[in-house]
Amino acid sequence: MKARILGLMAVGLIAGPLTTQAGAVFTFQETAGNVALTLSGSLDLSGANWSVNSVCDFPGLVNVIAQDGAVEVGGGTNCTGNFFGVATVNFGTFATFFFNAYSGDQLWAAPSLGRVVVASNYNGASLAGSYTWLNSSISSLGLTPGVYSWALPNDTITYRIGTVPEPGTLALLGLGLAGLGLSRRRKAN
C-alpha cells in the first residue's frame, strides 16, 4: 500500500509542472457577456522556407478569418514575413477586420497562406496582446470551441476557443481524485 501511495506521489510531482508547450497561443474566451482575444507565448521562427522584410503599417489591426485559421493582430512600420508550408486550420465561420482596436505585439498567422508575420525586431521574446468583442459570445461570433494547432518546423501556433483546461491541470485533477479514492479505501480497511 505504501508503495502505491509513493508511486502516486511521484507521478504527481512529475505531472505537476506539465504545461502546454504551444509556442504562440491565441485564446478566445467568453467573459461577462464579451469575448476576449489574448495573445501569449513566444515563437521560434527558425526553419522558415524564406523570409522577407516589408512595411506593415496597420496600427491596431485585428483580422480574424476562422475558416482559414487566420488571426492577424497588431502592426508596426516594419515587419518580417516568414513563409512555411501551407496548412489547413478551420475553427469556424467568423470573419472580421478592424483597425485601431488592438493593443499589444504583432503576430499575423495565416496557415492557408503559410505565412507568419512579426515585427522586424522580433527576437523570440514573449508575445502579449488583447482585444475584446463587446456583447458577444463564442457562438455568436461563429467560432467553434476547441483547440486547433498549426505546426511549424520548430514551434506551434495554437488557437484555443472557449474553455479548454490545460493538460497539467487535468493530470493534477486525476491524481487528486485517485488519491481521495485510495485514502477512502484505506479507511474502509
PDB file of C-alpha atoms in Angstrom:
ATOM      1  CA  MET A   1       0.000   0.000   0.000  1.00  0.00           C
ATOM      2  CA  LYS A   2       2.837   2.397   0.859  1.00  0.00           C
ATOM      3  CA  ALA A   3       4.434   1.637  -2.496  1.00  0.00           C
ATOM      4  CA  ARG A   4       1.229   2.679  -4.296  1.00  0.00           C
ATOM      5  CA  ILE A   5       0.983   5.919  -2.368  1.00  0.00           C
ATOM      6  CA  LEU A   6       4.654   6.707  -3.003  1.00  0.00           C
ATOM      7  CA  GLY A   7       4.158   5.866  -6.690  1.00  0.00           C
ATOM      8  CA  LEU A   8       1.188   8.219  -6.935  1.00  0.00           C
ATOM      9  CA  MET A   9       3.125  10.946  -5.181  1.00  0.00           C
ATOM     10  CA  ALA A  10       5.998  10.507  -7.655  1.00  0.00           C
ATOM     11  CA  VAL A  11       3.613  10.705 -10.606  1.00  0.00           C
ATOM     12  CA  GLY A  12       2.047  13.816  -9.080  1.00  0.00           C
ATOM     13  CA  LEU A  13       5.426  15.503  -8.732  1.00  0.00           C
ATOM     14  CA  ILE A  14       6.259  14.693 -12.332  1.00  0.00           C
ATOM     15  CA  ALA A  15       2.831  15.689 -13.705  1.00  0.00           C
ATOM     16  CA  GLY A  16       2.555  18.834 -11.584  1.00  0.00           C
ATOM     17  CA  PRO A  17       4.788  21.061 -13.687  1.00  0.00           C
ATOM     18  CA  LEU A  18       3.296  19.904 -17.013  1.00  0.00           C
ATOM     19  CA  THR A  19       2.368  22.801 -19.245  1.00  0.00           C
ATOM     20  CA  THR A  20       1.446  23.002 -22.871  1.00  0.00           C
ATOM     21  CA  GLN A  21       4.449  23.921 -24.962  1.00  0.00           C
ATOM     22  CA  ALA A  22       2.379  25.719 -27.550  1.00  0.00           C
ATOM     23  CA  GLY A  23       4.631  28.481 -28.807  1.00  0.00           C
ATOM     24  CA  ALA A  24       2.278  31.345 -29.607  1.00  0.00           C
ATOM     25  CA  VAL A  25      -1.288  30.983 -28.336  1.00  0.00           C
ATOM     26  CA  PHE A  26      -4.381  32.884 -29.464  1.00  0.00           C
ATOM     27  CA  THR A  27      -7.115  32.412 -26.820  1.00  0.00           C
ATOM     28  CA  PHE A  28     -10.748  33.340 -27.394  1.00  0.00           C
ATOM     29  CA  GLN A  29     -12.579  33.277 -24.046  1.00  0.00           C
ATOM     30  CA  GLU A  30     -16.101  34.321 -23.020  1.00  0.00           C
ATOM     31  CA  THR A  31     -16.129  36.626 -20.011  1.00  0.00           C
ATOM     32  CA  ALA A  32     -19.106  38.571 -18.621  1.00  0.00           C
ATOM     33  CA  GLY A  33     -21.016  38.708 -21.909  1.00  0.00           C
ATOM     34  CA  ASN A  34     -17.942  39.571 -24.000  1.00  0.00           C
ATOM     35  CA  VAL A  35     -15.358  37.596 -25.948  1.00  0.00           C
ATOM     36  CA  ALA A  36     -11.733  38.394 -25.198  1.00  0.00           C
ATOM     37  CA  LEU A  37      -8.906  37.546 -27.596  1.00  0.00           C
ATOM     38  CA  THR A  38      -5.479  37.311 -25.973  1.00  0.00           C
ATOM     39  CA  LEU A  39      -2.089  36.577 -27.462  1.00  0.00           C
ATOM     40  CA  SER A  40       0.565  34.877 -25.324  1.00  0.00           C
ATOM     41  CA  GLY A  41       3.684  32.731 -25.600  1.00  0.00           C
ATOM     42  CA  SER A  42       6.686  33.111 -27.863  1.00  0.00           C
ATOM     43  CA  LEU A  43       7.710  31.740 -31.217  1.00  0.00           C
ATOM     44  CA  ASP A  44      10.762  30.085 -32.756  1.00  0.00           C
ATOM     45  CA  LEU A  45      10.624  31.050 -36.425  1.00  0.00           C
ATOM     46  CA  SER A  46      13.771  29.213 -37.497  1.00  0.00           C
ATOM     47  CA  GLY A  47      13.070  26.733 -40.235  1.00  0.00           C
ATOM     48  CA  ALA A  48      11.094  29.136 -42.408  1.00  0.00           C
ATOM     49  CA  ASN A  49      11.335  28.382 -46.125  1.00  0.00           C
ATOM     50  CA  TRP A  50      12.111  32.046 -46.724  1.00  0.00           C
ATOM     51  CA  SER A  51      11.665  35.465 -45.114  1.00  0.00           C
ATOM     52  CA  VAL A  52      11.119  38.958 -46.449  1.00  0.00           C
ATOM     53  CA  ASN A  53      11.206  42.377 -44.777  1.00  0.00           C
ATOM     54  CA  SER A  54       8.320  44.673 -45.557  1.00  0.00           C
ATOM     55  CA  VAL A  55       6.279  47.639 -44.347  1.00  0.00           C
ATOM     56  CA  CYS A  56       3.196  46.673 -42.330  1.00  0.00           C
ATOM     57  CA  ASP A  57       1.759  49.991 -41.227  1.00  0.00           C
ATOM     58  CA  PHE A  58      -1.539  48.726 -39.802  1.00  0.00           C
ATOM     59  CA  PRO A  59      -1.694  50.026 -36.214  1.00  0.00           C
ATOM     60  CA  GLY A  60      -4.191  48.220 -34.033  1.00  0.00           C
ATOM     61  CA  LEU A  61      -5.119  45.667 -36.711  1.00  0.00           C
ATOM     62  CA  VAL A  62      -7.496  42.843 -35.737  1.00  0.00           C
ATOM     63  CA  ASN A  63      -8.200  40.402 -38.583  1.00  0.00           C
ATOM     64  CA  VAL A  64      -9.822  37.011 -37.923  1.00  0.00           C
ATOM     65  CA  ILE A  65     -10.797  34.639 -40.741  1.00  0.00           C
ATOM     66  CA  ALA A  66     -11.807  31.490 -38.851  1.00  0.00           C
ATOM     67  CA  GLN A  67     -12.438  29.303 -41.908  1.00  0.00           C
ATOM     68  CA  ASP A  68      -8.797  29.866 -42.971  1.00  0.00           C
ATOM     69  CA  GLY A  69      -7.363  29.702 -39.444  1.00  0.00           C
ATOM     70  CA  ALA A  70      -6.057  33.238 -39.871  1.00  0.00           C
ATOM     71  CA  VAL A  71      -5.594  35.521 -36.884  1.00  0.00           C
ATOM     72  CA  GLU A  72      -3.637  38.688 -37.507  1.00  0.00           C
ATOM     73  CA  VAL A  73      -3.141  41.216 -34.715  1.00  0.00           C
ATOM     74  CA  GLY A  74      -1.061  44.353 -34.371  1.00  0.00           C
ATOM     75  CA  GLY A  75       1.053  46.158 -36.867  1.00  0.00           C
ATOM     76  CA  GLY A  76       4.027  48.447 -36.887  1.00  0.00           C
ATOM     77  CA  THR A  77       6.012  50.168 -39.539  1.00  0.00           C
ATOM     78  CA  ASN A  78       8.465  47.363 -40.264  1.00  0.00           C
ATOM     79  CA  CYS A  79       7.755  43.647 -40.262  1.00  0.00           C
ATOM     80  CA  THR A  80       9.209  40.364 -41.439  1.00  0.00           C
ATOM     81  CA  GLY A  81       7.139  37.785 -43.297  1.00  0.00           C
ATOM     82  CA  ASN A  82       8.226  34.206 -42.642  1.00  0.00           C
ATOM     83  CA  PHE A  83       6.903  31.595 -45.031  1.00  0.00           C
ATOM     84  CA  PHE A  84       6.281  27.948 -44.186  1.00  0.00           C
ATOM     85  CA  GLY A  85       4.270  25.181 -45.836  1.00  0.00           C
ATOM     86  CA  VAL A  86       0.560  25.819 -46.324  1.00  0.00           C
ATOM     87  CA  ALA A  87      -1.743  24.203 -43.738  1.00  0.00           C
ATOM     88  CA  THR A  88      -5.464  23.815 -43.187  1.00  0.00           C
ATOM     89  CA  VAL A  89      -6.794  25.132 -39.870  1.00  0.00           C
ATOM     90  CA  ASN A  90     -10.528  25.840 -39.572  1.00  0.00           C
ATOM     91  CA  PHE A  91     -12.168  26.959 -36.322  1.00  0.00           C
ATOM     92  CA  GLY A  92     -15.486  28.374 -37.533  1.00  0.00           C
ATOM     93  CA  THR A  93     -17.112  30.804 -39.961  1.00  0.00           C
ATOM     94  CA  PHE A  94     -16.304  34.115 -38.252  1.00  0.00           C
ATOM     95  CA  ALA A  95     -14.604  36.873 -40.225  1.00  0.00           C
ATOM     96  CA  THR A  96     -13.814  40.403 -39.062  1.00  0.00           C
ATOM     97  CA  PHE A  97     -11.403  43.200 -39.836  1.00  0.00           C
ATOM     98  CA  PHE A  98     -10.714  46.271 -37.661  1.00  0.00           C
ATOM     99  CA  PHE A  99      -8.094  48.987 -37.368  1.00  0.00           C
ATOM    100  CA  ASN A 100      -7.104  50.881 -34.215  1.00  0.00           C
ATOM    101  CA  ALA A 101      -8.700  48.255 -31.971  1.00  0.00           C
ATOM    102  CA  TYR A 102      -5.889  46.002 -30.711  1.00  0.00           C
ATOM    103  CA  SER A 103      -3.132  46.681 -28.231  1.00  0.00           C
ATOM    104  CA  GLY A 104      -0.053  44.505 -27.974  1.00  0.00           C
ATOM    105  CA  ASP A 105       2.582  42.707 -30.012  1.00  0.00           C
ATOM    106  CA  GLN A 106       2.247  41.995 -33.698  1.00  0.00           C
ATOM    107  CA  LEU A 107       1.650  38.437 -34.895  1.00  0.00           C
ATOM    108  CA  TRP A 108      -0.029  37.557 -38.156  1.00  0.00           C
ATOM    109  CA  ALA A 109      -0.669  33.836 -38.547  1.00  0.00           C
ATOM    110  CA  ALA A 110      -2.269  32.694 -41.791  1.00  0.00           C
ATOM    111  CA  PRO A 111      -1.885  28.908 -42.242  1.00  0.00           C
ATOM    112  CA  SER A 112      -3.797  28.880 -45.546  1.00  0.00           C
ATOM    113  CA  LEU A 113      -1.058  31.141 -46.948  1.00  0.00           C
ATOM    114  CA  GLY A 114       1.777  29.516 -44.984  1.00  0.00           C
ATOM    115  CA  ARG A 115       2.625  32.959 -43.590  1.00  0.00           C
ATOM    116  CA  VAL A 116       3.720  34.178 -40.139  1.00  0.00           C
ATOM    117  CA  VAL A 117       4.451  37.901 -39.882  1.00  0.00           C
ATOM    118  CA  VAL A 118       6.167  39.501 -36.892  1.00  0.00           C
ATOM    119  CA  ALA A 119       7.734  42.875 -36.142  1.00  0.00           C
ATOM    120  CA  SER A 120      11.159  43.169 -37.820  1.00  0.00           C
ATOM    121  CA  ASN A 121      12.894  43.363 -34.459  1.00  0.00           C
ATOM    122  CA  TYR A 122      11.175  40.255 -33.019  1.00  0.00           C
ATOM    123  CA  ASN A 123      13.782  38.035 -31.334  1.00  0.00           C
ATOM    124  CA  GLY A 124      11.732  35.188 -29.854  1.00  0.00           C
ATOM    125  CA  ALA A 125      10.686  37.125 -26.731  1.00  0.00           C
ATOM    126  CA  SER A 126       7.293  36.745 -25.055  1.00  0.00           C
ATOM    127  CA  LEU A 127       4.289  37.938 -27.026  1.00  0.00           C
ATOM    128  CA  ALA A 128       1.293  39.629 -25.400  1.00  0.00           C
ATOM    129  CA  GLY A 129      -1.801  41.446 -26.605  1.00  0.00           C
ATOM    130  CA  SER A 130      -5.571  41.676 -26.256  1.00  0.00           C
ATOM    131  CA  TYR A 131      -8.826  42.694 -27.893  1.00  0.00           C
ATOM    132  CA  THR A 132     -12.473  42.376 -26.721  1.00  0.00           C
ATOM    133  CA  TRP A 133     -15.699  41.982 -28.688  1.00  0.00           C
ATOM    134  CA  LEU A 134     -18.399  43.553 -26.515  1.00  0.00           C
ATOM    135  CA  ASN A 135     -21.797  41.878 -26.009  1.00  0.00           C
ATOM    136  CA  SER A 136     -20.708  38.737 -27.847  1.00  0.00           C
ATOM    137  CA  SER A 137     -20.367  35.006 -27.294  1.00  0.00           C
ATOM    138  CA  ILE A 138     -18.214  32.318 -28.880  1.00  0.00           C
ATOM    139  CA  SER A 139     -21.255  31.013 -30.791  1.00  0.00           C
ATOM    140  CA  SER A 140     -22.500  34.460 -31.885  1.00  0.00           C
ATOM    141  CA  LEU A 141     -19.076  35.104 -33.419  1.00  0.00           C
ATOM    142  CA  GLY A 142     -19.285  31.838 -35.368  1.00  0.00           C
ATOM    143  CA  LEU A 143     -16.313  30.265 -33.597  1.00  0.00           C
ATOM    144  CA  THR A 144     -16.205  26.517 -32.941  1.00  0.00           C
ATOM    145  CA  PRO A 145     -14.950  25.684 -29.401  1.00  0.00           C
ATOM    146  CA  GLY A 146     -11.835  23.533 -29.191  1.00  0.00           C
ATOM    147  CA  VAL A 147      -8.079  23.610 -29.591  1.00  0.00           C
ATOM    148  CA  TYR A 148      -6.573  23.979 -33.070  1.00  0.00           C
ATOM    149  CA  SER A 149      -2.875  23.966 -33.957  1.00  0.00           C
ATOM    150  CA  TRP A 150      -0.577  24.902 -36.793  1.00  0.00           C
ATOM    151  CA  ALA A 151       2.742  23.075 -36.504  1.00  0.00           C
ATOM    152  CA  LEU A 152       5.770  24.990 -37.716  1.00  0.00           C
ATOM    153  CA  PRO A 153       9.162  23.266 -38.089  1.00  0.00           C
ATOM    154  CA  ASN A 154      10.337  24.306 -34.592  1.00  0.00           C
ATOM    155  CA  ASP A 155       7.199  25.527 -32.810  1.00  0.00           C
ATOM    156  CA  THR A 156       3.409  25.623 -32.868  1.00  0.00           C
ATOM    157  CA  ILE A 157       0.746  28.288 -33.137  1.00  0.00           C
ATOM    158  CA  THR A 158      -2.292  27.264 -31.098  1.00  0.00           C
ATOM    159  CA  TYR A 159      -5.818  28.613 -31.214  1.00  0.00           C
ATOM    160  CA  ARG A 160      -7.871  27.997 -28.038  1.00  0.00           C
ATOM    161  CA  ILE A 161     -11.557  28.690 -28.475  1.00  0.00           C
ATOM    162  CA  GLY A 162     -13.692  28.658 -25.308  1.00  0.00           C
ATOM    163  CA  THR A 163     -12.874  26.977 -22.027  1.00  0.00           C
ATOM    164  CA  VAL A 164     -10.219  24.322 -22.506  1.00  0.00           C
ATOM    165  CA  PRO A 165      -8.329  23.017 -19.446  1.00  0.00           C
ATOM    166  CA  GLU A 166      -4.557  22.638 -19.606  1.00  0.00           C
ATOM    167  CA  PRO A 167      -3.239  19.032 -19.725  1.00  0.00           C
ATOM    168  CA  GLY A 168      -1.295  19.616 -16.488  1.00  0.00           C
ATOM    169  CA  THR A 169      -4.486  20.728 -14.757  1.00  0.00           C
ATOM    170  CA  LEU A 170      -6.297  17.592 -15.899  1.00  0.00           C
ATOM    171  CA  ALA A 171      -3.419  15.408 -14.706  1.00  0.00           C
ATOM    172  CA  LEU A 172      -3.447  17.032 -11.273  1.00  0.00           C
ATOM    173  CA  LEU A 173      -7.226  16.683 -11.019  1.00  0.00           C
ATOM    174  CA  GLY A 174      -6.999  12.989 -11.916  1.00  0.00           C
ATOM    175  CA  LEU A 175      -4.247  12.396  -9.373  1.00  0.00           C
ATOM    176  CA  GLY A 176      -6.231  14.191  -6.688  1.00  0.00           C
ATOM    177  CA  LEU A 177      -9.282  12.038  -7.355  1.00  0.00           C
ATOM    178  CA  ALA A 178      -7.151   8.890  -7.330  1.00  0.00           C
ATOM    179  CA  GLY A 179      -5.611   9.949  -4.017  1.00  0.00           C
ATOM    180  CA  LEU A 180      -9.042  10.561  -2.489  1.00  0.00           C
ATOM    181  CA  GLY A 181     -10.185   7.139  -3.669  1.00  0.00           C
ATOM    182  CA  LEU A 182      -7.125   5.454  -2.167  1.00  0.00           C
ATOM    183  CA  SER A 183      -7.455   7.236   1.166  1.00  0.00           C
ATOM    184  CA  ARG A 184     -11.126   6.323   1.334  1.00  0.00           C
ATOM    185  CA  ARG A 185     -10.340   2.698   0.513  1.00  0.00           C
ATOM    186  CA  ARG A 186      -7.622   2.666   3.163  1.00  0.00           C
ATOM    187  CA  LYS A 187     -10.052   3.985   5.806  1.00  0.00           C
ATOM    188  CA  ALA A 188     -12.577   1.298   4.869  1.00  0.00           C
ATOM    189  CA  ASN A 189      -9.981  -1.447   5.503  1.00  0.00           C
TER     190      ASN A 189
END
